[in-house]
Structure formats: C-alpha cells, structure tokens
Amino acid sequence: MTVLSGSYVPGMAAQEQLLAQALTDLSACLGRSTAVPCTLASCAELLQAVVAWAAPGTDPGSEQGTPGKAAAAARAFAKLLEAARAASRDGDSPATAPGDSAGAELPTSVTSENAEAPGKSASLVVQSKSGWEGVVAPTSPEDGDEAPGTKEAPRTNPDISGVGPMDPQYVLRCATVPVLLLCGAHIQDKPWTDCHSRALAKQLLQTLLEVLNFKSVADLIKGNNQDLPFSTFREALGLLGPLLCKDTWESHPEAKLVFSWMLYQVPRPWLSDFLSRVMPPSLLFSDDYKPENKVLGICCLHHIIKNVPAADLRQYNRAMVVYHALRNHLYTTDAEVIEVALPCLLDLFPVLQKPPPAVGAYQKDAENPSDQVLQLVLTHMEMEHKIVMRRLYARNLPALQERLGVRVVRHMKRLLRVIVSYLEVYDGPEETARLCILDTLQGTIKYAWPRIPSRLPLLLKALLKLIYEVSSDPSQHSLPVREALLHSASDCLVLLDRCCQGQVKIALEGIPAICNEPLLVKCINRVLHDT
C-alpha cells in the first residue's frame, strides 16, 4: 500500500492533522506501520481491511477476540468521523454520502497515474486542497503493510485520480459503507459481540448519521442523489458480493446479517433495480440446513416479494423458483420455519395467479399453487398431534382460505374433516386453534354455502358440542376467551341457519326448555331470534 511516512507533516492544518492521526490509528489496528494513506484508493483499502479484520472468522475460538477488535475498530472509525466533520466544518465542504457528489465512485484498488513498473522505486508528491504536501515513501514487501492473518478486503470499482486522502469530503465517502458494514455486523446480539462492542457500534452508527445529516439508516442508505438513489446500498452489495457466494457465505456469518439488515431498508420501487443481486443470496440462505438460516432467507424473500413488482418477479420464471423453494419448507417440522414460510407463500400467490380460463376451457387443479399448498396444509393438519404445530397451521388457515375464495369447494371434504376434528380438541387457555378454526368455518360457509346443507348435521353437532363444553366448565377458560368462543360459535350457527333456510332454528327450538346451562341457552336464543 502506498503510504505517507509518519503521521505528522509540517505545515499541515490542525484538523487535517487529526484526520491523519485517525487514519494512523486505523492502520495500527491491522498491525501496519504508523503511516497515512496518500491516495483515496489506499484509504478505501485501509478502511475495508479494518472491517474485515474486525469480522468473526471461521474458527470458533476466533469469536472470543472479535468483540475487542470490533471495539477498537469502532473507536478508530468514530475518531475518523469526528475529525472529518471538524475538517469539513473548517473548510466549508459539506459532508455527503457516497454517490451524492459529482465525483466517480469510490475506489478499492490501489492505482496511480505516477506509478512505475513493478520492481522500481517510486516517489510521489501528494497535495491536499489546503495546500499541504509531502513525499510518499516507496513500498516494499518488508514494510509490514499486512499483518499476519489479516483478512483480505473485497475490492471493486476504479480509482479516483487527482484527489488527496486529506479531503474530508472524500474521506467520508470512503468511510460511509465500511462503517455501515461494521455496525451491521456488531450491532446485534450475536456470539461474536458483547455489551461493550454493541454499545460502541450503536454509538458509531449514530455518529455517522449526525455527520452526514441523516435522520435514519433508511435515509442514509437511500442518499440525497435523486438521479442515482441507493448508491450506498449498491456499493455495499459490491463489497458483500464476494462474501455471499455459495462457497464463501458460511465462512462469513456476519455478511448475511449485514445483507438482510440493509435489504430491509430498501422499499418499493427501488428494490427492483437490485433484484438480480439480492435474490440469489436470499435463496441460498433459505436452502440451508440450519433453521435460523432458513428463517433469515425466507424473511429476505418475503421482503423482496412485497417490494418488487409482480411483472419483475414473473420475468425469467423467478416467482416459480421462489414458490418451489418455499413449498419445500412446508415438509419440515420446525415451527419457526413454517411460521414465516406460510405468510410468504400467501403474499406470493397473487404474483403466481393465472388468469381464469375461458368459458368451456379446461384447467387442471394442480396447476394452481394455492390449491397445492392448501391440499398439503390440510394433509399435515389431519396427522398433526403437536399442539404448537396445530396452532400454527390453524392461524394461517383463514388467510389461506381467503386467498382461494370460492375455489375452496374443491377441498370441502378434507377441510370440513379438519374443522370438526380441531373443534373437538382442547387447545389450552388461549384456545388459539379453536378460535382460528371457527373463523375458517365462517369463511367456508360464506364461500361454499350451496354445498353446506348436505353437511348440516355434521357441523351442527360439532358446534353444539363445543358450546356445551365451554358452557359447562367456565373455570376452564378466562372470561375473554370464553366469550370469544361462544360468540364465534354462535356466528357460525347463524350463518348455517341462513344458508340452510331456517333448518337450524327448527332443530334448536326445543333445547331452551330442557337445558339448564345459561350460556348454552343464551347462544341458542341468539340463533332463534336472528332475523
């Protein structure tokens, strides 16, 4: 790396002296010689190398020393930001985020117009906007630029020529994305962080927002450039790209967290510009064998589905690729995976929805993804015995039924069998499964009412049995849960009576005279007096 020997240069302004000292402290984190980078390329390379140095490694023992490295890097970066802010204030140069100024993109490869052929010594003269200058010492492998074991930082983009590293505006442009990557990796509660490193990361992120005059991380990632929005996110993807490949992402556990943290800040319609770069890592995470990685990947895919136009998702058959990846998760027994996979599928169905066939045309049932998912969910619900899984399936069944609408008649036999069996089983004090199943029954009656009269005896027996069980033992449920169960069951009886042309009233009219349960009589009277 081309450097300026020493951290003090005679005639350098006081604020630029602080900036040079901050860069020297960053070099010291890597065990390099105390020297100041003399080009913007070498400055960017230094900042990215510090972020890679503070990242957790593949060795489990390396996580123990990572919080200390992250704390040291956060302190050095905070010092750099404060020095750049002071220098910008003195030089009347506004601080800008990457891509907001008229210059080229940030460099990450070290080049120079005055560099000579390899093997020859070279001396360069660097001059900043304030007029300081110094002689650049030639570099050699013996200079100790790279500390043993230091990770190599990803490199992209060409150099910026004619700009010295002591320009505070461009130093801030160099530091913005590395600081975001550092904060995103250490701001969360993970094995490679501790309370001190997380506190310093949060403080560093707040300092970055204050220096660049942004109110939130979302505003910072978007930037001020109206012609090229989210240039910060674009540059961050360039640095994270090599770490999120199929062969490298497991060796960099912090990269997936930083990727998802920044992805959630990019809304519609701008996310469609990055679709080809954010979908492969998301699918890669969701296809992993660890449940936490599956959940992370599905959450990323869900954000993409909700913030990318359906036409872009259908292009190149991307939507079907996502659908098959999500449907495979329904065969797992991990509740946390299914809990995020089902809502994601529900939002994907409108994207996959095919236009209705012409009158007289034939369309196979299996061609509709929503029918496939409902059939699979009902199959699992019939055989499921774990209360946690039963509650999970029951919570998502009303929304899944609503997506199908009248097409739910294709699954009436299995659906009613599931409804009756779930109404018979006590679900705990909250009765989550029973309440959701009652909502499903109401929707089924509304959508498939012509098919209900033939099944009236089955449904009427199940509802009366539920009402009697809840009424006869009030201590089994709290008052709000008991009232919710009785009210939902009464609504189902009213709907049954309306679609069966009063047959329910005829069947119930003699019960109040022989029943001693006041709650049961109250529910039946509500049905009898419904007009």
XYZ file of C-alpha atoms in Angstrom, residues 38 78 94 97 232 257 291 421 501:
9
model
C -1.673 9.041 0.396
C -15.532 7.298 15.394
C -20.414 19.741 3.123
C -22.830 10.192 1.463
C -24.754 3.345 -0.759
C -26.791 -10.313 8.792
C -33.401 -23.374 10.801
C -61.543 -32.677 14.415
C -83.190 -21.799 5.021
